Tab-separated table of C-alpha atoms in Angstrom:
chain	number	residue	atom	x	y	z
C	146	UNK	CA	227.456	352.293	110.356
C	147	UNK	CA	228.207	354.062	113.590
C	148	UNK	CA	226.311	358.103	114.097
C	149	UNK	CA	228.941	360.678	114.092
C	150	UNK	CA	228.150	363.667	116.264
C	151	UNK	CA	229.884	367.246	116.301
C	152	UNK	CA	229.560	369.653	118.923
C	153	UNK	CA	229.316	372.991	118.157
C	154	UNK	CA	231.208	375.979	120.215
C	155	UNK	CA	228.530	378.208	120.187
C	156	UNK	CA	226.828	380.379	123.329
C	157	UNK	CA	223.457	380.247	123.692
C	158	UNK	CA	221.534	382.631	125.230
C	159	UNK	CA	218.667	382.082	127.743
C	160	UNK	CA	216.124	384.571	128.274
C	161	UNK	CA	216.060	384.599	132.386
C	162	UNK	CA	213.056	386.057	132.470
C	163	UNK	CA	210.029	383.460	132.125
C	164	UNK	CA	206.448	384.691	131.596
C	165	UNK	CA	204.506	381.887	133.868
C	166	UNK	CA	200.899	382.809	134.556
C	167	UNK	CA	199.165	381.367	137.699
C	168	UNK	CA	196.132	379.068	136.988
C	169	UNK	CA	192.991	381.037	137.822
C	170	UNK	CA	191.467	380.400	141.368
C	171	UNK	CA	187.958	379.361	141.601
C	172	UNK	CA	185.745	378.995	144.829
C	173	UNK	CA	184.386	376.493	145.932
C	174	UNK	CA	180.500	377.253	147.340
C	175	UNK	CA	178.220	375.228	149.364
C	176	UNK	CA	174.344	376.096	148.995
C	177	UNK	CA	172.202	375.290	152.428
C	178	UNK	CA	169.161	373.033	151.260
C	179	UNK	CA	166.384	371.185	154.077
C	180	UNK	CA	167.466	367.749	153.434
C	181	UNK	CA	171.510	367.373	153.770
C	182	UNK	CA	172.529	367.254	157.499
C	183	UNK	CA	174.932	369.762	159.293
C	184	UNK	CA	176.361	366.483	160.754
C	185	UNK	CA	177.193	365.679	156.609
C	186	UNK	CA	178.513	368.871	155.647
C	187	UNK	CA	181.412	369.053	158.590
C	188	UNK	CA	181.974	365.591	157.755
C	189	UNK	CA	182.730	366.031	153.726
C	190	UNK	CA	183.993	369.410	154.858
C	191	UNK	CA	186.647	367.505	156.781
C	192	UNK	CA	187.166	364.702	154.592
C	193	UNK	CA	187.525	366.166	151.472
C	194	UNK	CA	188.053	369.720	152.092
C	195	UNK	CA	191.051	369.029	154.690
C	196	UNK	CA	189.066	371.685	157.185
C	197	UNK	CA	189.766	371.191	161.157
C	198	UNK	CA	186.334	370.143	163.039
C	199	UNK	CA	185.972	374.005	164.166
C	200	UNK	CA	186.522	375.121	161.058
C	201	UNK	CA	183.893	372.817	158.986
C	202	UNK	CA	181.459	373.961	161.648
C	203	UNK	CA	181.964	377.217	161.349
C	204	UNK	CA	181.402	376.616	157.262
C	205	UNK	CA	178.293	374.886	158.232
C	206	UNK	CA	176.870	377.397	160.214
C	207	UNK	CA	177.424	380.326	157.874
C	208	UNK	CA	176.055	377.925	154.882
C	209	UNK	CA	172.816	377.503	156.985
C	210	UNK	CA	172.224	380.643	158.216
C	211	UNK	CA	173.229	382.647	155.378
C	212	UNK	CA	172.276	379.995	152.379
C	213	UNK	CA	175.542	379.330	151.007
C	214	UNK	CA	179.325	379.873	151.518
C	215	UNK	CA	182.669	379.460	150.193
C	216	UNK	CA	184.768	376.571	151.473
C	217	UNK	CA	187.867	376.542	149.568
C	218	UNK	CA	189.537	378.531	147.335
C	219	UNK	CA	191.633	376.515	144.862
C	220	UNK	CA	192.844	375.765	141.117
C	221	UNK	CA	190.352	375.211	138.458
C	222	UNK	CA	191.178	371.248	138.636
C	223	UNK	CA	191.306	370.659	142.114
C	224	UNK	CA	188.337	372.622	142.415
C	225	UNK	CA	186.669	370.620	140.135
C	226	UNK	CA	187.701	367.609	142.004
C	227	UNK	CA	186.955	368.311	145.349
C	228	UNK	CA	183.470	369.566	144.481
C	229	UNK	CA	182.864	365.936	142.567
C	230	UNK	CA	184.090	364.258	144.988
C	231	UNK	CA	181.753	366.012	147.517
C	232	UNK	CA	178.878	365.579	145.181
C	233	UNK	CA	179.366	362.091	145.001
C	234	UNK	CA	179.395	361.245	148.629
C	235	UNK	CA	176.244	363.290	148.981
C	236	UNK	CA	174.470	361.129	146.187
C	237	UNK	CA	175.403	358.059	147.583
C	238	UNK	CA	174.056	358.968	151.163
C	239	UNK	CA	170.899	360.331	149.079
C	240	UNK	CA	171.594	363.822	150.167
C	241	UNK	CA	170.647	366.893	147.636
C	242	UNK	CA	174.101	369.201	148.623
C	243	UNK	CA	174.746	371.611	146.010
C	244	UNK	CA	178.081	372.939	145.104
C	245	UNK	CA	179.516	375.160	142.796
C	246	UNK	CA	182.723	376.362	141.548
C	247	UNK	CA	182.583	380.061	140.393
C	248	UNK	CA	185.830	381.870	138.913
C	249	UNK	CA	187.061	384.064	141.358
């Protein structure tokens, strides 16, 4: 047996006006240690970060010569992601590179 369906002439209204929050940024932080090369950080810095070769070396220098420093700023998630991905490279070259992702 065949559905029947009716329509209705009824308005609906739509609220215009839509509440959307942002996802919270998070940074991303690099922590200088004596073992990890500068020559690896501008390299995952470029690879995984997206950073030009001036800019990763720039990131290096500050993370050496002040201990640490933000290199991104990005969603929770692709913060997250980027910083494992980073991590990973770093353990499989046997480097001990320490990231973080802090709320912002």
């Amino acid at each position: 047996m065949p559905m029947e369906y009716t329509q209705q002439n009824s308005e609906t209204e739509f609220d215009n006006e839509i509440d959307l929050e942002l996802p919270p940024e998070c940074e991303v932080i690099f922590f200088n240690d004596d073992f990890t090369t500068m020559e690896f950080v501008v390299e995952v810095l470029v690879e995984v970060f997206n950073k030009s070769e001036d800019e990763a070396t720039v990131l290096m220098q500050q993370v050496h010569n002040q201990g640490q420093a933000v290199v991104g700023v990005y969603t929770y998630d692709i913060a997250v992601t980027k910083a494992g991905i980073a991590t990973g490279k770093a353990k499989k070259q046997g480097y001990p590179l320490r990231i973080e992702v802090k709320l912002k």
